Amino acid sequence: METKKAANKDLILREKLALQRTVLANQSTFLAFLRTSMYFLIAGLSLRNLLKIENSLLIEIALFITSFIIFVFGTINYFKHKKSILENKKHIGDYQLEYYKL
């Protein structure tokens, strides 16, 4: 009987650690979107000084728009997954009642 209680505590710890890894992965993904967006922004800002192209303004605007779209998509993706993680956190571990009774 005692081993069952220890197994439940161990299972709860694993689930909490898995949730923490998922949260960190979500944050890491958001930072990757942010970094990519900044790359496009910097490319748009430095294009005029780096290359002497006639229609560089159109290319700059396209890079700025792409940067903004990537940033918005990354932000929406982050909050959508954050909400999903929080909703699933409630359903994980029917063992919690047994754990808190101990």
JSON list of C-alpha atoms in Angstrom, two decimals:
[
{"chain": "A", "resi": 1, "resn": "MET", "atom": "CA", "xyz": [0.00, 0.00, 0.00]},
{"chain": "A", "resi": 2, "resn": "GLU", "atom": "CA", "xyz": [2.85, 2.39, 0.83]},
{"chain": "A", "resi": 3, "resn": "THR", "atom": "CA", "xyz": [4.49, 1.86, -2.56]},
{"chain": "A", "resi": 4, "resn": "LYS", "atom": "CA", "xyz": [1.30, 2.98, -4.29]},
{"chain": "A", "resi": 5, "resn": "LYS", "atom": "CA", "xyz": [1.36, 6.32, -2.45]},
{"chain": "A", "resi": 6, "resn": "ALA", "atom": "CA", "xyz": [5.03, 6.81, -3.28]},
{"chain": "A", "resi": 7, "resn": "ALA", "atom": "CA", "xyz": [4.32, 6.02, -6.93]},
{"chain": "A", "resi": 8, "resn": "ASN", "atom": "CA", "xyz": [1.53, 8.60, -7.02]},
{"chain": "A", "resi": 9, "resn": "LYS", "atom": "CA", "xyz": [3.81, 11.28, -5.57]},
{"chain": "A", "resi": 10, "resn": "ASP", "atom": "CA", "xyz": [6.46, 10.35, -8.12]},
{"chain": "A", "resi": 11, "resn": "LEU", "atom": "CA", "xyz": [3.92, 10.51, -10.92]},
{"chain": "A", "resi": 12, "resn": "ILE", "atom": "CA", "xyz": [2.75, 13.94, -9.84]},
{"chain": "A", "resi": 13, "resn": "LEU", "atom": "CA", "xyz": [6.34, 15.20, -9.81]},
{"chain": "A", "resi": 14, "resn": "ARG", "atom": "CA", "xyz": [6.91, 13.89, -13.34]},
{"chain": "A", "resi": 15, "resn": "GLU", "atom": "CA", "xyz": [3.74, 15.56, -14.56]},
{"chain": "A", "resi": 16, "resn": "LYS", "atom": "CA", "xyz": [4.72, 18.88, -12.99]},
{"chain": "A", "resi": 17, "resn": "LEU", "atom": "CA", "xyz": [8.16, 18.66, -14.57]},
{"chain": "A", "resi": 18, "resn": "ALA", "atom": "CA", "xyz": [6.61, 17.80, -17.94]},
{"chain": "A", "resi": 19, "resn": "LEU", "atom": "CA", "xyz": [4.35, 20.83, -17.67]},
{"chain": "A", "resi": 20, "resn": "GLN", "atom": "CA", "xyz": [7.32, 23.03, -16.82]},
{"chain": "A", "resi": 21, "resn": "ARG", "atom": "CA", "xyz": [9.22, 21.71, -19.85]},
{"chain": "A", "resi": 22, "resn": "THR", "atom": "CA", "xyz": [6.21, 22.48, -22.02]},
{"chain": "A", "resi": 23, "resn": "VAL", "atom": "CA", "xyz": [6.01, 26.04, -20.68]},
{"chain": "A", "resi": 24, "resn": "LEU", "atom": "CA", "xyz": [9.72, 26.55, -21.32]},
{"chain": "A", "resi": 25, "resn": "ALA", "atom": "CA", "xyz": [9.39, 25.14, -24.84]},
{"chain": "A", "resi": 26, "resn": "ASN", "atom": "CA", "xyz": [6.54, 27.57, -25.52]},
{"chain": "A", "resi": 27, "resn": "GLN", "atom": "CA", "xyz": [8.66, 30.49, -24.30]},
{"chain": "A", "resi": 28, "resn": "SER", "atom": "CA", "xyz": [11.60, 29.34, -26.38]},
{"chain": "A", "resi": 29, "resn": "THR", "atom": "CA", "xyz": [9.41, 29.15, -29.47]},
{"chain": "A", "resi": 30, "resn": "PHE", "atom": "CA", "xyz": [8.14, 32.68, -28.86]},
{"chain": "A", "resi": 31, "resn": "LEU", "atom": "CA", "xyz": [11.71, 33.94, -28.56]},
{"chain": "A", "resi": 32, "resn": "ALA", "atom": "CA", "xyz": [12.57, 32.22, -31.84]},
{"chain": "A", "resi": 33, "resn": "PHE", "atom": "CA", "xyz": [9.68, 34.04, -33.54]},
{"chain": "A", "resi": 34, "resn": "LEU", "atom": "CA", "xyz": [10.85, 37.30, -31.98]},
{"chain": "A", "resi": 35, "resn": "ARG", "atom": "CA", "xyz": [14.43, 36.73, -33.13]},
{"chain": "A", "resi": 36, "resn": "THR", "atom": "CA", "xyz": [13.32, 35.95, -36.69]},
{"chain": "A", "resi": 37, "resn": "SER", "atom": "CA", "xyz": [11.11, 39.04, -36.74]},
{"chain": "A", "resi": 38, "resn": "MET", "atom": "CA", "xyz": [14.04, 41.17, -35.60]},
{"chain": "A", "resi": 39, "resn": "TYR", "atom": "CA", "xyz": [16.24, 39.70, -38.35]},
{"chain": "A", "resi": 40, "resn": "PHE", "atom": "CA", "xyz": [13.75, 40.82, -40.98]},
{"chain": "A", "resi": 41, "resn": "LEU", "atom": "CA", "xyz": [13.46, 44.23, -39.32]},
{"chain": "A", "resi": 42, "resn": "ILE", "atom": "CA", "xyz": [17.24, 44.71, -39.30]},
{"chain": "A", "resi": 43, "resn": "ALA", "atom": "CA", "xyz": [17.43, 43.55, -42.92]},
{"chain": "A", "resi": 44, "resn": "GLY", "atom": "CA", "xyz": [14.85, 46.15, -43.86]},
{"chain": "A", "resi": 45, "resn": "LEU", "atom": "CA", "xyz": [16.65, 48.89, -41.95]},
{"chain": "A", "resi": 46, "resn": "SER", "atom": "CA", "xyz": [20.08, 48.14, -43.37]},
{"chain": "A", "resi": 47, "resn": "LEU", "atom": "CA", "xyz": [19.06, 47.43, -46.96]},
{"chain": "A", "resi": 48, "resn": "ARG", "atom": "CA", "xyz": [19.28, 51.03, -48.17]},
{"chain": "A", "resi": 49, "resn": "ASN", "atom": "CA", "xyz": [22.79, 51.55, -46.78]},
{"chain": "A", "resi": 50, "resn": "LEU", "atom": "CA", "xyz": [24.09, 48.15, -47.80]},
{"chain": "A", "resi": 51, "resn": "LEU", "atom": "CA", "xyz": [22.82, 47.81, -51.36]},
{"chain": "A", "resi": 52, "resn": "LYS", "atom": "CA", "xyz": [22.22, 50.55, -53.88]},
{"chain": "A", "resi": 53, "resn": "ILE", "atom": "CA", "xyz": [19.05, 49.24, -55.54]},
{"chain": "A", "resi": 54, "resn": "GLU", "atom": "CA", "xyz": [16.56, 51.48, -57.34]},
{"chain": "A", "resi": 55, "resn": "ASN", "atom": "CA", "xyz": [13.41, 50.12, -55.72]},
{"chain": "A", "resi": 56, "resn": "SER", "atom": "CA", "xyz": [14.91, 49.40, -52.32]},
{"chain": "A", "resi": 57, "resn": "LEU", "atom": "CA", "xyz": [12.00, 51.17, -50.63]},
{"chain": "A", "resi": 58, "resn": "LEU", "atom": "CA", "xyz": [9.59, 48.49, -51.86]},
{"chain": "A", "resi": 59, "resn": "ILE", "atom": "CA", "xyz": [11.89, 45.74, -50.62]},
{"chain": "A", "resi": 60, "resn": "GLU", "atom": "CA", "xyz": [12.28, 47.52, -47.26]},
{"chain": "A", "resi": 61, "resn": "ILE", "atom": "CA", "xyz": [8.51, 47.83, -46.87]},
{"chain": "A", "resi": 62, "resn": "ALA", "atom": "CA", "xyz": [8.11, 44.14, -47.76]},
{"chain": "A", "resi": 63, "resn": "LEU", "atom": "CA", "xyz": [10.69, 43.20, -45.12]},
{"chain": "A", "resi": 64, "resn": "PHE", "atom": "CA", "xyz": [9.01, 45.43, -42.51]},
{"chain": "A", "resi": 65, "resn": "ILE", "atom": "CA", "xyz": [5.61, 43.89, -43.25]},
{"chain": "A", "resi": 66, "resn": "THR", "atom": "CA", "xyz": [7.09, 40.39, -43.08]},
{"chain": "A", "resi": 67, "resn": "SER", "atom": "CA", "xyz": [8.73, 41.26, -39.76]},
{"chain": "A", "resi": 68, "resn": "PHE", "atom": "CA", "xyz": [5.43, 42.53, -38.36]},
{"chain": "A", "resi": 69, "resn": "ILE", "atom": "CA", "xyz": [3.50, 39.46, -39.58]},
{"chain": "A", "resi": 70, "resn": "ILE", "atom": "CA", "xyz": [6.03, 37.08, -38.03]},
{"chain": "A", "resi": 71, "resn": "PHE", "atom": "CA", "xyz": [5.89, 39.01, -34.74]},
{"chain": "A", "resi": 72, "resn": "VAL", "atom": "CA", "xyz": [2.09, 39.02, -34.64]},
{"chain": "A", "resi": 73, "resn": "PHE", "atom": "CA", "xyz": [1.86, 35.34, -35.57]},
{"chain": "A", "resi": 74, "resn": "GLY", "atom": "CA", "xyz": [4.45, 34.44, -32.91]},
{"chain": "A", "resi": 75, "resn": "THR", "atom": "CA", "xyz": [2.60, 36.43, -30.25]},
{"chain": "A", "resi": 76, "resn": "ILE", "atom": "CA", "xyz": [-0.75, 34.86, -31.13]},
{"chain": "A", "resi": 77, "resn": "ASN", "atom": "CA", "xyz": [0.86, 31.42, -31.19]},
{"chain": "A", "resi": 78, "resn": "TYR", "atom": "CA", "xyz": [2.43, 31.98, -27.76]},
{"chain": "A", "resi": 79, "resn": "PHE", "atom": "CA", "xyz": [-0.77, 33.06, -26.05]},
{"chain": "A", "resi": 80, "resn": "LYS", "atom": "CA", "xyz": [-2.84, 30.34, -27.77]},
{"chain": "A", "resi": 81, "resn": "HIS", "atom": "CA", "xyz": [-0.47, 27.64, -26.53]},
{"chain": "A", "resi": 82, "resn": "LYS", "atom": "CA", "xyz": [-0.18, 29.25, -23.09]},
{"chain": "A", "resi": 83, "resn": "LYS", "atom": "CA", "xyz": [-3.95, 29.10, -22.73]},
{"chain": "A", "resi": 84, "resn": "SER", "atom": "CA", "xyz": [-3.95, 25.48, -23.88]},
{"chain": "A", "resi": 85, "resn": "ILE", "atom": "CA", "xyz": [-1.23, 24.57, -21.38]},
{"chain": "A", "resi": 86, "resn": "LEU", "atom": "CA", "xyz": [-3.14, 26.20, -18.52]},
{"chain": "A", "resi": 87, "resn": "GLU", "atom": "CA", "xyz": [-6.36, 24.41, -19.49]},
{"chain": "A", "resi": 88, "resn": "ASN", "atom": "CA", "xyz": [-4.62, 21.05, -19.68]},
{"chain": "A", "resi": 89, "resn": "LYS", "atom": "CA", "xyz": [-2.89, 21.65, -16.36]},
{"chain": "A", "resi": 90, "resn": "LYS", "atom": "CA", "xyz": [-6.28, 21.37, -14.67]},
{"chain": "A", "resi": 91, "resn": "HIS", "atom": "CA", "xyz": [-6.92, 17.94, -16.15]},
{"chain": "A", "resi": 92, "resn": "ILE", "atom": "CA", "xyz": [-3.56, 16.39, -15.42]},
{"chain": "A", "resi": 93, "resn": "GLY", "atom": "CA", "xyz": [-3.25, 14.35, -12.32]},
{"chain": "A", "resi": 94, "resn": "ASP", "atom": "CA", "xyz": [-6.43, 13.00, -10.90]},
{"chain": "A", "resi": 95, "resn": "TYR", "atom": "CA", "xyz": [-3.84, 11.91, -8.38]},
{"chain": "A", "resi": 96, "resn": "GLN", "atom": "CA", "xyz": [-3.78, 15.38, -6.83]},
{"chain": "A", "resi": 97, "resn": "LEU", "atom": "CA", "xyz": [-6.65, 14.57, -4.49]},
{"chain": "A", "resi": 98, "resn": "GLU", "atom": "CA", "xyz": [-4.85, 11.49, -3.25]},
{"chain": "A", "resi": 99, "resn": "TYR", "atom": "CA", "xyz": [-1.63, 13.46, -2.91]},
{"chain": "A", "resi": 100, "resn": "TYR", "atom": "CA", "xyz": [-3.16, 16.25, -0.84]},
{"chain": "A", "resi": 101, "resn": "LYS", "atom": "CA", "xyz": [-4.97, 13.80, 1.44]},
{"chain": "A", "resi": 102, "resn": "LEU", "atom": "CA", "xyz": [-1.62, 12.41, 2.57]}
]
